mmCIF file of C-alpha atoms in Angstrom:
data_model
loop_
_atom_site.group_PDB
_atom_site.id
_atom_site.type_symbol
_atom_site.label_atom_id
_atom_site.label_comp_id
_atom_site.label_asym_id
_atom_site.label_seq_id
_atom_site.Cartn_x
_atom_site.Cartn_y
_atom_site.Cartn_z
ATOM 1 C CA MET A 17 0.000 0.000 0.000
ATOM 2 C CA SER A 18 1.336 3.422 -0.893
ATOM 3 C CA ARG A 19 2.230 6.068 1.663
ATOM 4 C CA GLY A 20 0.642 8.897 -0.310
ATOM 5 C CA PRO A 21 -1.868 11.500 0.866
ATOM 6 C CA GLU A 22 -4.861 9.109 0.756
ATOM 7 C CA ALA A 23 -2.994 6.469 2.796
ATOM 8 C CA ASN A 24 -2.131 9.100 5.420
ATOM 9 C CA PHE A 25 -5.744 10.329 5.394
ATOM 10 C CA TRP A 26 -6.922 6.734 5.879
ATOM 11 C CA ASN A 27 -4.648 6.293 8.919
ATOM 12 C CA THR A 28 -6.042 9.482 10.464
ATOM 13 C CA ILE A 29 -9.610 8.263 9.916
ATOM 14 C CA ARG A 30 -8.845 4.806 11.323
ATOM 15 C CA LYS A 31 -7.277 6.232 14.485
ATOM 16 C CA ASN A 32 -10.329 8.423 15.162
ATOM 17 C CA LEU A 33 -13.054 5.793 14.844
ATOM 18 C CA PRO A 34 -15.087 4.894 17.942
ATOM 19 C CA LYS A 35 -13.850 1.912 19.966
ATOM 20 C CA GLY A 36 -15.328 -1.372 18.832
ATOM 21 C CA SER A 37 -15.575 -0.314 15.180
ATOM 22 C CA GLN A 38 -14.652 -2.866 12.559
ATOM 23 C CA VAL A 39 -12.854 -1.360 9.608
ATOM 24 C CA TRP A 40 -11.490 -2.589 6.295
ATOM 25 C CA ARG A 41 -9.456 -0.718 3.702
ATOM 26 C CA LEU A 42 -10.318 -2.162 0.306
ATOM 27 C CA GLU A 43 -8.024 -2.395 -2.680
ATOM 28 C CA ASN A 44 -10.455 -4.011 -5.076
ATOM 29 C CA ARG A 45 -9.445 -4.757 -8.646
ATOM 30 C CA VAL A 46 -12.509 -6.918 -9.338
ATOM 31 C CA ALA A 47 -15.415 -4.618 -8.435
ATOM 32 C CA ALA A 48 -14.295 -1.387 -10.062
ATOM 33 C CA GLY A 49 -15.546 1.732 -8.330
ATOM 34 C CA MET A 50 -16.159 0.158 -4.914
ATOM 35 C CA PRO A 51 -15.265 2.630 -2.114
ATOM 36 C CA ASP A 52 -11.938 2.503 -0.266
ATOM 37 C CA CYS A 53 -13.355 1.799 3.181
ATOM 38 C CA TYR A 54 -15.967 -0.406 4.742
ATOM 39 C CA ILE A 55 -16.666 0.350 8.403
ATOM 40 C CA MET A 56 -19.155 -1.178 10.851
ATOM 41 C CA ILE A 57 -20.088 1.053 13.791
ATOM 42 C CA ASP A 58 -22.848 -0.079 16.170
ATOM 43 C CA GLY A 59 -24.222 -2.400 13.501
ATOM 44 C CA HIS A 60 -24.335 0.360 10.887
ATOM 45 C CA PRO A 61 -22.422 -0.108 7.618
ATOM 46 C CA LEU A 62 -20.416 2.811 6.300
ATOM 47 C CA TRP A 63 -19.104 2.667 2.741
ATOM 48 C CA ILE A 64 -16.733 5.611 2.365
ATOM 49 C CA GLU A 65 -14.677 6.766 -0.598
ATOM 50 C CA LEU A 66 -11.672 8.817 0.546
ATOM 51 C CA LYS A 67 -10.247 11.566 -1.627
ATOM 52 C CA VAL A 68 -7.527 14.168 -1.136
ATOM 53 C CA THR A 69 -7.425 17.248 -3.351
ATOM 54 C CA LYS A 70 -5.387 20.438 -3.576
ATOM 55 C CA SER A 71 -8.196 22.402 -5.250
ATOM 56 C CA ASN A 72 -11.995 22.399 -5.403
ATOM 57 C CA SER A 73 -11.875 19.572 -7.945
ATOM 58 C CA VAL A 74 -12.695 16.014 -6.797
ATOM 59 C CA LYS A 75 -11.589 13.252 -9.151
ATOM 60 C CA LEU A 76 -14.085 10.394 -9.219
ATOM 61 C CA SER A 77 -13.783 7.773 -11.935
ATOM 62 C CA PRO A 78 -16.821 6.827 -14.014
ATOM 63 C CA GLN A 79 -16.750 3.460 -12.192
ATOM 64 C CA GLN A 80 -16.824 5.171 -8.784
ATOM 65 C CA ILE A 81 -19.753 7.347 -9.828
ATOM 66 C CA ALA A 82 -21.589 4.305 -11.210
ATOM 67 C CA TRP A 83 -20.973 2.283 -8.014
ATOM 68 C CA HIS A 84 -22.334 5.035 -5.745
ATOM 69 C CA MET A 85 -25.353 5.635 -7.983
ATOM 70 C CA ALA A 86 -26.195 1.912 -8.291
ATOM 71 C CA HIS A 87 -25.717 1.364 -4.545
ATOM 72 C CA SER A 88 -28.029 4.278 -3.779
ATOM 73 C CA HIS A 89 -30.606 3.100 -6.327
ATOM 74 C CA ALA A 90 -30.643 -0.312 -4.580
ATOM 75 C CA GLY A 91 -31.417 1.365 -1.223
ATOM 76 C CA GLY A 92 -27.850 1.490 0.060
ATOM 77 C CA HIS A 93 -26.040 4.419 1.576
ATOM 78 C CA SER A 94 -22.476 5.478 0.820
ATOM 79 C CA LEU A 95 -20.367 8.526 1.483
ATOM 80 C CA ILE A 96 -17.502 10.443 -0.083
ATOM 81 C CA LEU A 97 -15.089 12.089 2.358
ATOM 82 C CA VAL A 98 -12.733 14.627 0.815
ATOM 83 C CA LYS A 99 -9.791 16.369 2.452
ATOM 84 C CA ARG A 100 -8.514 19.579 0.931
ATOM 85 C CA SER A 101 -4.798 19.196 1.582
ATOM 86 C CA THR A 102 -4.002 22.916 1.391
ATOM 87 C CA THR A 103 -6.367 23.828 4.250
ATOM 88 C CA GLY A 104 -7.032 20.524 6.044
ATOM 89 C CA CYS A 105 -10.757 21.124 5.612
ATOM 90 C CA LEU A 106 -12.948 18.026 5.302
ATOM 91 C CA PHE A 107 -16.072 17.703 3.157
ATOM 92 C CA LEU A 108 -18.566 14.838 3.485
ATOM 93 C CA PHE A 109 -20.954 14.065 0.632
ATOM 94 C CA GLU A 110 -23.646 11.449 0.179
ATOM 95 C CA GLY A 111 -22.728 8.907 -2.484
ATOM 96 C CA ARG A 112 -26.040 9.434 -4.282
ATOM 97 C CA GLY A 113 -24.636 12.858 -5.210
ATOM 98 C CA ALA A 114 -21.462 11.393 -6.788
ATOM 99 C CA ARG A 115 -22.226 12.947 -10.193
ATOM 100 C CA ASP A 116 -22.470 16.398 -8.616
ATOM 101 C CA VAL A 117 -19.276 15.863 -6.630
ATOM 102 C CA ALA A 118 -17.464 14.825 -9.812
ATOM 103 C CA SER A 119 -18.727 17.833 -11.768
ATOM 104 C CA GLN A 120 -18.874 20.545 -9.072
ATOM 105 C CA GLY A 121 -16.201 19.291 -6.668
ATOM 106 C CA LEU A 122 -16.143 20.891 -3.236
ATOM 107 C CA LEU A 123 -18.824 23.339 -4.341
ATOM 108 C CA SER A 124 -21.377 20.479 -4.217
ATOM 109 C CA GLU A 125 -23.815 20.321 -1.317
ATOM 110 C CA ALA A 126 -21.928 18.754 1.601
ATOM 111 C CA ILE A 127 -23.567 17.175 4.638
ATOM 112 C CA PHE A 128 -20.509 18.228 6.658
ATOM 113 C CA SER A 129 -17.601 20.600 6.219
ATOM 114 C CA GLY A 130 -15.010 21.485 8.810
ATOM 115 C CA ILE A 131 -11.569 20.582 10.077
ATOM 116 C CA GLY A 132 -12.406 18.045 12.791
ATOM 117 C CA VAL A 133 -11.890 14.403 11.813
ATOM 118 C CA ARG A 134 -14.011 13.160 14.727
ATOM 119 C CA GLU A 135 -16.778 15.583 13.803
ATOM 120 C CA ALA A 136 -16.684 14.335 10.201
ATOM 121 C CA ILE A 137 -16.916 10.735 11.444
ATOM 122 C CA ASP A 138 -19.821 11.680 13.724
ATOM 123 C CA ALA A 139 -21.574 13.282 10.736
ATOM 124 C CA ALA A 140 -20.978 10.114 8.691
ATOM 125 C CA ILE A 141 -22.401 7.932 11.476
ATOM 126 C CA GLY A 142 -25.408 10.248 11.854
ATOM 127 C CA SER A 143 -26.022 10.176 8.117
ATOM 128 C CA VAL A 144 -26.041 6.374 8.028
ATOM 129 C CA ARG A 145 -28.237 6.124 11.138
ATOM 130 C CA ASP A 146 -30.697 8.583 9.611
ATOM 131 C CA HIS A 147 -30.749 6.615 6.370
ATOM 132 C CA PHE A 148 -31.351 3.242 7.973
ATOM 133 C CA GLY A 149 -33.715 4.641 10.602
ATOM 134 C CA ALA A 150 -35.859 6.130 7.838
ATOM 135 C CA LEU A 151 -35.534 3.014 5.717
ATOM 136 C CA PHE A 152 -36.738 0.704 8.497
ATOM 137 C CA GLY A 153 -39.094 3.171 10.174
ATOM 138 C CA SER A 154 -37.354 3.125 13.541
ATOM 139 C CA GLY A 155 -36.584 6.389 15.256
ATOM 140 C CA SER A 156 -33.438 5.008 16.874
ATOM 141 C CA GLY A 157 -31.562 4.573 13.614
ATOM 142 C CA ARG A 158 -30.724 0.989 14.596
ATOM 143 C CA VAL A 159 -31.206 -1.515 11.824
ATOM 144 C CA ARG A 160 -33.817 -4.085 12.804
ATOM 145 C CA GLY A 161 -34.528 -7.045 10.592
ATOM 146 C CA PRO A 162 -37.969 -8.602 10.209
ATOM 147 C CA THR A 163 -39.056 -10.994 12.968
ATOM 148 C CA HIS A 164 -40.940 -13.124 10.446
ATOM 149 C CA PRO A 165 -41.028 -13.439 6.672
ATOM 150 C CA PRO A 166 -42.972 -10.643 4.965
ATOM 151 C CA THR A 167 -46.407 -11.435 3.552
ATOM 152 C CA LEU A 168 -46.933 -10.530 -0.079
ATOM 153 C CA LYS A 169 -50.353 -9.210 -1.065
ATOM 154 C CA ASN A 170 -51.740 -9.139 -4.578
#
């Protein structure tokens, strides 16, 4: 694994995750576009693409855009976390907005911007909890599976 800006960013993220988190850094040559990181926090999955940029531009490949869009379309939730290396500012975007992030860069609508890594992680966790809480209709944000098979009605 390289020791470039993204690898350093990854190490900073990893060190600031809540205790008990499970985290994987993915280098996937089979599923093109899959995000760099898969993190489980309190039973909530976080798919996060990490990017480091010197300008407002955020380079996402067509495969990365397609992965985020397809994942969102299937009901999943993913995030793009960008660090502007010149200022240290962090920007968190929902993956469903990957096209906008690719075209508008840091000028896209962010769900978080600031310099605190822990605050960015908290925003990511909150975003995923909100998504799954809304998806499953529970106010707690905890993912609860069905207690019995669903009944299909005609």
